[in-house]
Short mmCIF file of C-alpha atoms and ligand atoms in Angstrom, two decimals:
data_model
loop_
_atom_site.label_atom_id
_atom_site.label_comp_id
_atom_site.label_asym_id
_atom_site.label_seq_id
_atom_site.Cartn_x
_atom_site.Cartn_y
_atom_site.Cartn_z
CA MET A 1 34.73 -19.57 -5.37
CA THR A 2 32.48 -17.65 -3.03
CA THR A 3 33.99 -15.99 -0.01
CA ILE A 4 32.76 -16.72 3.50
CA PHE A 5 31.21 -13.31 3.96
CA PRO A 6 28.38 -13.70 1.42
CA ILE A 7 27.69 -17.21 2.72
CA ILE A 8 27.08 -15.91 6.23
CA LEU A 9 24.91 -13.15 4.85
CA TYR A 10 23.01 -15.69 2.81
CA LEU A 11 22.48 -17.98 5.81
CA THR A 12 21.23 -15.26 8.12
CA SER A 13 18.81 -13.99 5.53
CA LEU A 14 17.69 -17.56 4.87
CA ILE A 15 16.96 -18.11 8.57
CA ASN A 16 14.93 -14.92 8.77
CA ILE A 17 12.93 -15.95 5.76
CA VAL A 18 12.31 -19.48 7.01
CA LEU A 19 11.05 -18.10 10.30
CA ALA A 20 8.79 -15.54 8.70
CA VAL A 21 7.28 -16.89 5.51
CA ASP A 22 3.69 -18.16 5.59
CA TYR A 23 3.13 -17.69 1.90
CA ILE A 24 5.21 -17.99 -1.23
CA PRO A 25 3.55 -16.35 -4.24
CA LYS A 26 2.79 -18.88 -6.99
CA ASP A 27 3.39 -16.26 -9.63
CA HIS A 28 5.71 -13.31 -9.51
CA ILE A 29 6.26 -11.49 -12.78
CA LEU A 30 8.55 -8.46 -13.12
CA VAL A 31 8.65 -6.84 -16.55
CA ASN A 32 11.08 -4.02 -17.29
CA CYS A 33 9.27 -2.43 -20.24
CA GLY A 34 11.23 -1.16 -23.19
CA THR A 35 14.65 -2.38 -22.12
CA PHE A 36 17.11 -3.85 -24.62
CA ASP A 37 18.58 -6.22 -22.02
CA ARG A 38 16.87 -9.56 -21.53
CA LYS A 39 17.48 -9.54 -17.77
CA THR A 40 18.02 -6.54 -15.51
CA THR A 41 18.44 -6.21 -11.74
CA ASP A 42 16.88 -3.43 -9.68
CA PRO A 43 18.51 -1.70 -6.67
CA ASP A 44 16.79 -4.22 -4.34
CA GLY A 45 18.38 -7.12 -6.26
CA ARG A 46 15.15 -8.24 -7.94
CA ILE A 47 15.46 -9.56 -11.48
CA TRP A 48 13.23 -8.14 -14.22
CA SER A 49 12.72 -9.53 -17.71
CA SER A 50 12.27 -7.44 -20.85
CA ASP A 51 8.98 -7.06 -22.69
CA LYS A 52 10.85 -7.21 -26.02
CA GLY A 53 9.41 -10.14 -27.91
CA SER A 54 7.98 -11.40 -24.61
CA LYS A 55 4.90 -13.59 -24.42
CA TYR A 56 3.24 -10.93 -22.24
CA LEU A 57 3.05 -8.10 -24.76
CA VAL A 58 0.30 -9.24 -27.11
CA SER A 59 1.23 -6.93 -29.97
CA SER A 60 3.90 -4.28 -30.19
CA LYS A 61 2.24 -2.54 -33.15
CA GLY A 62 2.15 1.23 -32.68
CA THR A 63 4.59 1.06 -29.78
CA PHE A 64 8.33 1.53 -29.43
CA ARG A 65 11.08 1.14 -26.87
CA ALA A 66 13.18 4.04 -25.63
CA SER A 67 15.45 5.13 -22.83
CA ALA A 68 14.67 8.03 -20.53
CA LYS A 69 16.70 11.09 -21.51
CA THR A 70 17.73 12.10 -17.98
CA GLN A 71 17.96 10.27 -14.67
CA ALA A 72 16.88 12.01 -11.45
CA PRO A 73 19.16 11.09 -8.51
CA ASP A 74 16.45 9.13 -6.66
CA VAL A 75 15.35 7.17 -9.72
CA GLY A 76 16.69 3.61 -10.04
CA ARG A 77 17.90 2.43 -13.46
CA VAL A 78 15.60 -0.58 -13.30
CA PRO A 79 12.76 -0.36 -14.18
CA TYR A 80 12.65 3.41 -14.71
CA MET A 81 15.32 4.27 -17.28
CA SER A 82 13.64 2.42 -20.12
CA GLY A 83 10.05 2.62 -21.20
CA ARG A 84 7.54 1.46 -23.77
CA VAL A 85 5.81 4.30 -25.58
CA MET A 86 2.41 3.44 -27.07
CA TYR A 87 0.69 5.43 -29.82
CA SER A 88 -2.09 2.87 -30.12
CA ASN A 89 -3.84 0.58 -27.66
CA ALA A 90 -1.44 -1.98 -26.30
CA THR A 91 -2.26 -5.07 -24.26
CA TYR A 92 -0.21 -7.19 -21.91
CA ASN A 93 -1.52 -10.67 -20.96
CA PHE A 94 -0.16 -12.28 -17.81
CA PRO A 95 -0.96 -15.96 -17.28
CA ILE A 96 -1.43 -16.49 -13.53
CA SER A 97 -3.22 -18.91 -11.23
CA PRO A 98 -6.81 -17.81 -10.42
CA GLY A 99 -7.25 -15.61 -7.37
CA ARG A 100 -6.03 -12.29 -6.08
CA VAL A 101 -2.99 -10.46 -7.40
CA PHE A 102 -1.18 -7.22 -6.77
CA LEU A 103 -0.68 -5.40 -10.05
CA ARG A 104 1.96 -2.68 -9.85
CA LEU A 105 2.56 -0.15 -12.62
CA TYR A 106 5.83 1.81 -12.57
CA PHE A 107 6.05 5.21 -14.26
CA TYR A 108 8.89 7.68 -14.76
CA PRO A 109 7.67 10.69 -16.76
CA ASN A 110 10.69 11.77 -18.80
CA VAL A 111 11.57 12.30 -22.44
CA TYR A 112 11.54 9.08 -24.48
CA SER A 113 13.08 9.68 -27.89
CA ARG A 114 10.93 12.49 -29.33
CA SER A 115 8.00 11.79 -27.01
CA ASN A 116 7.86 13.95 -23.91
CA ALA A 117 5.91 12.13 -21.21
CA ALA A 118 4.64 15.49 -19.93
CA ASN A 119 2.24 15.27 -22.92
CA ALA A 120 1.20 11.64 -22.39
CA VAL A 121 -2.45 11.20 -21.43
CA PHE A 122 -3.89 7.70 -21.26
CA SER A 123 -6.18 5.17 -19.65
CA VAL A 124 -5.41 1.75 -18.20
CA THR A 125 -8.07 -0.95 -17.96
CA VAL A 126 -8.20 -4.49 -16.60
CA GLY A 127 -11.36 -6.29 -17.73
CA SER A 128 -14.31 -4.14 -16.62
CA TYR A 129 -12.17 -1.97 -14.33
CA ALA A 130 -10.87 1.45 -15.26
CA LEU A 131 -7.71 1.78 -13.19
CA LEU A 132 -6.69 5.08 -14.77
CA ARG A 133 -8.63 7.42 -17.06
CA ASN A 134 -7.12 10.27 -19.09
CA PHE A 135 -4.22 10.16 -16.70
CA ASN A 136 -1.19 12.43 -16.96
CA VAL A 137 1.63 10.87 -14.93
CA TYR A 138 3.76 13.99 -15.17
CA LYS A 139 1.09 16.20 -13.59
CA ALA A 140 0.52 13.63 -10.87
CA THR A 141 4.22 13.56 -9.98
CA GLN A 142 4.37 17.37 -10.01
CA LYS A 143 1.49 17.55 -7.54
CA LEU A 144 3.14 15.03 -5.22
CA ASP A 145 6.59 16.58 -5.73
CA VAL A 146 8.13 13.22 -6.72
CA HIS A 147 10.03 12.00 -9.79
CA TYR A 148 8.40 8.62 -10.32
CA LEU A 149 5.15 6.89 -9.43
CA VAL A 150 4.08 3.35 -8.57
CA LYS A 151 0.39 2.49 -8.82
CA GLU A 152 -0.71 -0.66 -6.99
CA TYR A 153 -4.01 -2.53 -7.45
CA TYR A 154 -5.53 -5.53 -5.68
CA ILE A 155 -7.46 -7.46 -8.34
CA ASN A 156 -9.22 -10.83 -8.51
CA VAL A 157 -8.52 -12.85 -11.64
CA ASP A 158 -10.84 -15.80 -12.29
CA SER A 159 -9.82 -16.65 -15.83
CA GLY A 160 -6.14 -17.40 -15.28
CA ILE A 161 -5.11 -14.44 -17.45
CA LEU A 162 -4.66 -10.89 -16.26
CA THR A 163 -5.17 -8.54 -19.20
CA VAL A 164 -3.85 -4.99 -18.86
CA THR A 165 -4.67 -2.53 -21.65
CA PHE A 166 -3.06 0.89 -22.15
CA SER A 167 -5.13 3.29 -24.27
CA PRO A 168 -3.73 6.66 -25.31
CA SER A 169 -6.23 9.52 -25.21
CA TYR A 170 -6.99 11.38 -28.47
CA ASN A 171 -3.86 12.65 -30.23
CA THR A 172 -1.45 11.67 -27.50
CA PHE A 173 0.34 8.56 -26.26
CA ALA A 174 0.72 6.18 -23.32
CA PHE A 175 3.86 4.86 -21.68
CA VAL A 176 4.94 2.50 -18.91
CA ASN A 177 8.32 1.61 -17.43
CA GLY A 178 7.60 -1.50 -15.42
CA ILE A 179 4.81 -3.96 -14.64
CA GLU A 180 4.78 -6.31 -11.66
CA VAL A 181 2.23 -9.04 -10.97
CA VAL A 182 2.30 -10.99 -7.69
CA SER A 183 -0.26 -13.65 -6.85
CA MET A 184 -1.41 -13.44 -3.27
CA PRO A 185 -3.95 -14.65 -0.70
CA SER A 186 -7.30 -12.84 -0.25
CA LEU A 187 -5.72 -10.61 2.34
CA TYR A 188 -8.19 -7.73 2.14
CA ASP A 189 -11.43 -9.57 1.23
CA ASN A 190 -14.35 -9.71 3.63
CA GLU A 191 -17.46 -11.35 2.25
CA ASP A 192 -19.21 -10.86 5.60
CA GLY A 193 -18.61 -7.17 5.26
CA ASP A 194 -16.61 -4.49 7.07
CA ASN A 195 -18.27 -1.82 9.20
CA ILE A 196 -19.03 1.41 7.43
CA ILE A 197 -18.20 4.39 9.62
CA GLY A 198 -21.39 6.23 10.51
CA ALA A 199 -23.71 3.59 8.99
CA SER A 200 -25.10 0.32 10.25
CA SER A 201 -24.98 -1.88 7.14
CA PRO A 202 -21.71 -3.69 6.36
CA PHE A 203 -19.67 -3.23 3.19
CA GLN A 204 -18.50 -6.37 1.40
CA ILE A 205 -15.03 -6.60 -0.09
CA GLU A 206 -15.65 -9.52 -2.45
CA ASN A 207 -14.23 -10.98 -5.66
CA SER A 208 -15.77 -8.24 -7.79
CA THR A 209 -14.02 -5.55 -5.73
CA THR A 210 -10.83 -3.99 -7.03
CA LEU A 211 -8.80 -1.87 -4.65
CA GLU A 212 -6.15 0.74 -5.31
CA SER A 213 -3.55 1.05 -2.55
CA LEU A 214 -3.19 4.70 -1.59
CA TYR A 215 -1.25 4.69 1.68
CA ARG A 216 0.78 2.03 3.44
CA LEU A 217 2.45 3.47 6.51
CA ASN A 218 4.83 1.91 9.01
CA VAL A 219 3.65 4.17 11.82
CA GLY A 220 6.48 5.32 14.11
CA GLY A 221 8.94 3.38 11.94
CA ASN A 222 10.99 3.63 8.78
CA TYR A 223 10.64 2.78 5.10
CA ILE A 224 10.40 -0.98 4.47
CA SER A 225 11.55 -2.12 1.04
CA PRO A 226 9.69 -4.69 -1.10
CA THR A 227 12.33 -7.36 -0.47
CA LYS A 228 11.45 -7.29 3.25
CA ASP A 229 7.75 -7.96 2.62
CA GLU A 230 6.37 -11.36 1.62
CA LEU A 231 4.07 -9.71 -0.96
CA PHE A 232 6.72 -7.19 -2.10
CA ARG A 233 4.89 -4.19 -0.67
CA SER A 234 6.62 -0.94 0.27
CA TRP A 235 5.83 0.66 3.63
CA TYR A 236 6.52 4.33 4.31
CA ASP A 237 7.23 6.46 7.36
CA ASP A 238 4.04 8.14 8.64
CA SER A 239 5.74 11.48 9.43
CA PRO A 240 4.41 13.48 6.44
CA TYR A 241 0.80 12.68 7.43
CA ARG A 242 0.89 13.42 11.13
CA SER A 243 -1.03 16.37 12.34
CA SER A 244 -1.42 17.39 15.94
CA TYR A 245 0.33 19.97 17.99
CA MET A 246 1.86 17.15 20.00
CA LEU A 247 3.16 14.57 17.61
CA GLY A 248 3.49 11.62 19.94
CA VAL A 249 6.51 9.42 20.55
CA ALA A 250 7.90 6.79 18.17
CA GLU A 251 8.70 3.64 20.14
CA VAL A 252 10.66 0.52 19.22
CA ALA A 253 9.83 -2.86 20.79
CA ASP A 254 11.91 -3.87 23.79
CA PRO A 255 14.66 -6.18 22.49
CA GLY A 256 13.35 -9.12 24.55
CA LEU A 257 9.89 -8.96 22.97
CA THR A 258 9.11 -11.50 20.21
CA ILE A 259 6.41 -10.71 17.67
CA THR A 260 4.12 -13.76 17.49
CA TYR A 261 1.75 -14.16 14.56
CA ARG A 262 -1.33 -16.34 15.06
CA LYS A 263 -2.96 -18.65 12.49
CA SER A 264 -5.78 -16.17 12.02
CA LEU A 265 -3.25 -13.42 11.28
CA PRO A 266 -0.43 -14.90 9.18
CA SER A 267 2.95 -13.25 8.76
CA TYR A 268 2.14 -11.90 5.30
CA THR A 269 -0.41 -9.56 6.92
CA ALA A 270 2.50 -7.17 7.49
CA PRO A 271 6.25 -7.59 8.10
CA VAL A 272 7.66 -7.84 11.63
CA ASP A 273 9.16 -4.34 11.22
CA VAL A 274 5.65 -2.86 11.07
CA TYR A 275 4.76 -4.40 14.42
CA THR A 276 8.03 -3.68 16.26
CA THR A 277 7.57 0.08 15.87
CA ALA A 278 4.62 2.22 16.89
CA ARG A 279 3.66 5.77 17.67
CA TYR A 280 2.31 6.42 21.16
CA MET A 281 1.08 9.61 22.83
CA THR A 282 3.38 11.14 25.45
CA PRO A 283 4.50 9.43 28.70
CA ASP A 284 2.27 11.92 30.60
CA SER A 285 -1.24 10.46 31.09
CA PHE A 286 -2.84 13.82 31.85
CA ARG A 287 -1.28 15.67 28.97
CA ASN A 288 -2.65 12.90 26.74
CA LEU A 289 -6.20 13.91 27.61
CA GLU A 290 -5.60 17.27 25.96
CA PHE A 291 -4.89 16.16 22.41
CA ASN A 292 -5.53 13.46 19.81
CA LEU A 293 -2.91 11.55 17.85
CA THR A 294 -3.95 12.60 14.36
CA TRP A 295 -3.15 11.63 10.75
CA LEU A 296 -4.50 13.45 7.69
CA LEU A 297 -4.47 11.53 4.39
CA PRO A 298 -5.49 13.40 1.22
CA ILE A 299 -7.94 11.37 -0.90
CA ASP A 300 -10.49 11.85 -3.70
CA THR A 301 -14.07 12.73 -2.85
CA ARG A 302 -16.86 10.47 -4.22
CA PHE A 303 -15.29 7.11 -3.41
CA ALA A 304 -15.44 4.60 -0.60
CA TYR A 305 -12.20 3.62 1.14
CA LEU A 306 -11.06 0.54 3.01
CA VAL A 307 -8.97 1.45 6.06
CA ARG A 308 -6.85 -1.15 7.88
CA LEU A 309 -5.24 -0.33 11.22
CA HIS A 310 -2.38 -2.51 12.50
CA PHE A 311 -1.79 -2.82 16.23
CA CYS A 312 0.76 -4.63 18.39
CA GLN A 313 1.42 -3.65 21.99
CA ILE A 314 5.22 -3.42 22.22
CA LEU A 315 5.75 -1.97 25.69
CA SER A 316 6.86 -4.80 27.99
CA ASN A 317 5.11 -3.29 31.02
CA ILE A 318 1.72 -3.40 29.26
CA ASP A 319 0.46 -6.99 29.20
CA LYS A 320 -2.74 -6.88 31.24
CA VAL A 321 -6.30 -5.91 30.46
CA ASN A 322 -7.31 -2.31 31.26
CA GLN A 323 -3.79 -0.89 31.30
CA MET A 324 -4.17 1.09 28.05
CA VAL A 325 -7.54 1.65 26.41
CA PHE A 326 -8.29 4.10 23.60
CA ASN A 327 -10.83 5.44 21.11
CA ILE A 328 -10.51 5.60 17.33
CA TYR A 329 -12.21 8.32 15.30
CA VAL A 330 -12.51 8.63 11.55
CA ASN A 331 -13.57 11.96 10.08
CA LYS A 332 -14.56 12.99 13.63
CA ILE A 333 -16.96 10.07 14.00
CA THR A 334 -16.27 7.33 16.56
CA ALA A 335 -15.10 4.24 14.68
CA PHE A 336 -14.27 2.09 17.72
CA SER A 337 -14.50 3.06 21.37
CA ALA A 338 -12.57 1.67 24.34
CA VAL A 339 -10.17 -0.52 22.32
CA ASP A 340 -7.95 -2.61 24.59
CA VAL A 341 -5.41 -4.39 22.37
CA ILE A 342 -4.30 -6.73 25.19
CA ALA A 343 -7.91 -7.81 25.72
CA LEU A 344 -8.08 -8.63 21.99
CA THR A 345 -4.78 -10.49 21.70
CA ASN A 346 -4.15 -11.80 25.25
CA SER A 347 -0.54 -10.64 25.25
CA ASN A 348 1.88 -8.02 24.08
CA GLY A 349 3.92 -8.75 20.97
CA ALA A 350 0.78 -10.06 19.24
CA PRO A 351 -0.36 -8.30 16.03
CA TYR A 352 -4.00 -7.34 15.56
CA ILE A 353 -5.81 -5.64 12.66
CA MET A 354 -9.03 -3.63 12.40
CA ASP A 355 -10.74 -2.92 9.07
CA PHE A 356 -13.51 -0.51 8.27
CA VAL A 357 -14.95 1.31 5.28
CA VAL A 358 -15.33 5.07 4.98
CA ILE A 359 -17.64 6.66 2.43
CA MET A 360 -16.44 10.20 1.89
CA PRO A 361 -19.10 12.91 1.97
CA ILE A 362 -19.49 14.67 -1.37
CA THR A 363 -18.01 18.15 -1.29
CA LYS A 364 -17.21 20.74 -3.94
CA ASP A 365 -13.51 20.10 -3.48
CA PRO A 366 -12.45 16.97 -5.40
CA LYS A 367 -9.71 16.34 -2.77
CA GLN A 368 -10.21 16.13 0.96
CA ASP A 369 -8.45 14.67 3.97
CA LEU A 370 -9.35 11.35 5.51
CA ARG A 371 -8.83 12.04 9.22
CA VAL A 372 -7.79 9.29 11.65
CA GLU A 373 -7.57 10.21 15.35
CA LEU A 374 -6.81 8.29 18.53
CA ASN A 375 -7.26 9.38 22.12
CA PRO A 376 -7.29 7.66 25.52
CA SER A 377 -10.53 6.18 26.79
CA THR A 378 -11.12 6.98 30.46
CA LYS A 379 -14.34 4.97 30.58
CA TYR A 380 -12.99 2.02 32.61
CA ARG A 381 -10.26 4.05 34.35
CA PRO A 382 -7.31 2.24 32.78
CA GLN A 383 -3.86 2.39 34.42
CA TYR A 384 -2.44 4.67 31.69
CA TYR A 385 -4.10 7.27 29.49
CA ASN A 386 -2.39 6.58 26.20
CA ALA A 387 -3.03 5.34 22.63
CA PHE A 388 -0.88 3.89 19.86
CA LEU A 389 -0.80 2.69 16.26
CA ASN A 390 1.73 0.49 14.41
CA GLY A 391 0.54 0.56 10.80
CA LEU A 392 -2.04 2.15 8.53
CA GLU A 393 -3.24 1.07 5.07
CA ILE A 394 -5.80 2.93 2.98
CA PHE A 395 -7.33 1.62 -0.26
CA LYS A 396 -9.73 3.18 -2.71
CA ILE A 397 -12.67 0.89 -3.61
CA ASN A 398 -13.93 0.76 -7.20
CA ASN A 399 -17.32 2.42 -7.70
CA THR A 400 -20.39 0.68 -9.15
CA ASP A 401 -19.11 1.34 -12.69
CA GLY A 402 -15.79 -0.36 -11.97
CA ILE A 403 -14.03 3.00 -11.96
CA LEU A 404 -11.13 3.91 -9.69
CA THR A 405 -10.29 7.38 -10.90
CA ILE A 406 -12.15 10.68 -11.21
C1 NAG B 1 -13.53 -15.80 -5.57
O1 NAG B 1 -12.46 -16.08 -6.49
C2 NAG B 1 -11.69 -17.22 -6.16
C3 NAG B 1 -10.54 -17.31 -7.14
O2 NAG B 1 -10.95 -17.14 -8.48
C4 NAG B 1 -12.58 -18.46 -6.17
O3 NAG B 1 -11.82 -19.57 -5.78
C5 NAG B 1 -13.74 -18.26 -5.19
O4 NAG B 1 -14.61 -19.35 -5.27
C6 NAG B 1 -14.49 -16.98 -5.51
N1 NAG B 1 -15.50 -16.73 -4.50
C7 NAG B 1 -16.77 -16.50 -4.80
C8 NAG B 1 -17.68 -16.26 -3.65
O5 NAG B 1 -17.18 -16.47 -5.95
C1 NAG B 2 -8.63 1.60 -27.30
O1 NAG B 2 -9.10 1.39 -25.97
C2 NAG B 2 -10.18 2.24 -25.60
C3 NAG B 2 -10.46 2.02 -24.13
O2 NAG B 2 -10.35 0.69 -23.75
C4 NAG B 2 -11.37 1.94 -26.47
O3 NAG B 2 -12.44 2.80 -26.10
C5 NAG B 2 -11.00 2.18 -27.92
O4 NAG B 2 -12.07 1.80 -28.74
C6 NAG B 2 -9.77 1.35 -28.30
N1 NAG B 2 -9.32 1.75 -29.64
C7 NAG B 2 -9.07 0.86 -30.57
C8 NAG B 2 -8.62 1.41 -31.89
O5 NAG B 2 -9.19 -0.35 -30.41
C1 NAG B 3 -10.47 14.08 19.57
O1 NAG B 3 -11.25 13.82 18.42
C2 NAG B 3 -12.63 13.74 18.61
C3 NAG B 3 -13.26 13.40 17.27
O2 NAG B 3 -12.80 14.26 16.27
C4 NAG B 3 -13.14 15.06 19.17
O3 NAG B 3 -14.53 14.95 19.46
C5 NAG B 3 -12.40 15.42 20.46
O4 NAG B 3 -12.79 16.68 20.90
C6 NAG B 3 -10.89 15.41 20.20
N1 NAG B 3 -10.20 15.63 21.47
C7 NAG B 3 -9.29 16.56 21.64
C8 NAG B 3 -8.69 16.66 23.01
O5 NAG B 3 -8.94 17.30 20.75
C1 NAG B 4 -16.70 -2.80 -8.71
O1 NAG B 4 -16.77 -2.96 -10.11
C2 NAG B 4 -17.35 -4.19 -10.53
C3 NAG B 4 -17.17 -4.29 -12.04
O2 NAG B 4 -17.73 -3.19 -12.71
C4 NAG B 4 -18.79 -4.24 -10.06
O3 NAG B 4 -19.35 -5.49 -10.41
C5 NAG B 4 -18.84 -4.08 -8.55
O4 NAG B 4 -20.17 -4.02 -8.10
C6 NAG B 4 -18.12 -2.81 -8.14
N1 NAG B 4 -18.05 -2.74 -6.69
C7 NAG B 4 -18.62 -1.78 -6.00
C8 NAG B 4 -18.41 -1.85 -4.53
O5 NAG B 4 -19.30 -0.90 -6.49
#
């Protein structure tokens, strides 16, 4: 017997989903590597299967299963507390329908039996793409001051099988805690090409392009968990990346405003929660001429990046052309000038995205900041001097050798 309470909960969540979903992934594989339990449930309620004797792990030779020795308070049991440790190359094959997928690799560097993940150095390849090379997860988490790490890749699979190979570097080992594969539409492709900032030729994001997701921010909003996103993405608060002496104002959509997706911009582009929150400048038009809304995102030099900006005007008093018009700069270069979101969407409550590619100048420092700035455009004397942003995604683009890491 179920009680009434869960039924109501179930119904309301069902209604939300029915209203929102434009896409249901054909394939969604969640593998909790190294666990002894056939089925495990993560804190979001998602069910993961084990890789023990699974059809995905091609050969378990030279690998073993183990539990993490200690659990940090922010680390969920599933998929992090068990892992597969690999002392020789190990391959997972995932049968999926041809097209784009998100591949997510979950890592918790801890002690697995006698193998301390602090000493694990390894590479991960998918076909001709090097996703990770001589990578030390532990060092990466130390640098970011986090306990665990999720790496996400946007990959095209023609053959119907996604092959992921882990290769330990000389005299060391590889490990992984979880692998997720979600089939998805070509959400980030652009065969006609995206603008390159500071150059006139377009940059094509085509089938041969693999992307690594670096930042996915719900600007002016809160963390959004994978269960609230049709493609199981996580969205983070933008606060750690803001940089200006005036930080702007986080706004939430007026309760009466409905977010309306159009055919050309389906609901899987980003969840409603991304569009109902935004960061604006201050309510004072003249103060807003004295600063830029600024975000600084640390990235690797020597790569090209795809940047996607998400907009949705959520103030109910802004629904006409030339009320709020602004400029967008990337690395101090004008990316778009005099952007009027209402002119582009015809109404408030309507999502809009802008993509462009940034090629980072080569500097001595292997890390530098990708700088995104907004400020009011006064060109056409709009009613308000203000600017806003709802969401920001940044992806690293594989280089000509298919490499995604330094
Ligand atoms: C890109 O890949 C998809 C899925 O494999 C395929 O249907 C499509 O025809 C490909 N496009 C091009 C231009 O090759
Ligand atoms: C393991 O994989 C690496 C990288 O893919 C490759 O260079 C190496 O030859 C492989 N080793 C074996 C023993 O197959
Ligand atoms: C805003 O950013 C642009 C590009 O970096 C810069 O030229 C301009 O001076 C900045 N404005 C203010 C008020 O800081
Ligand atoms: C990405 O890597 C693939 C495979 O090596 C290559 O064919 C493609 O040209 C690369 N893309 C870019 C933009 O360099």
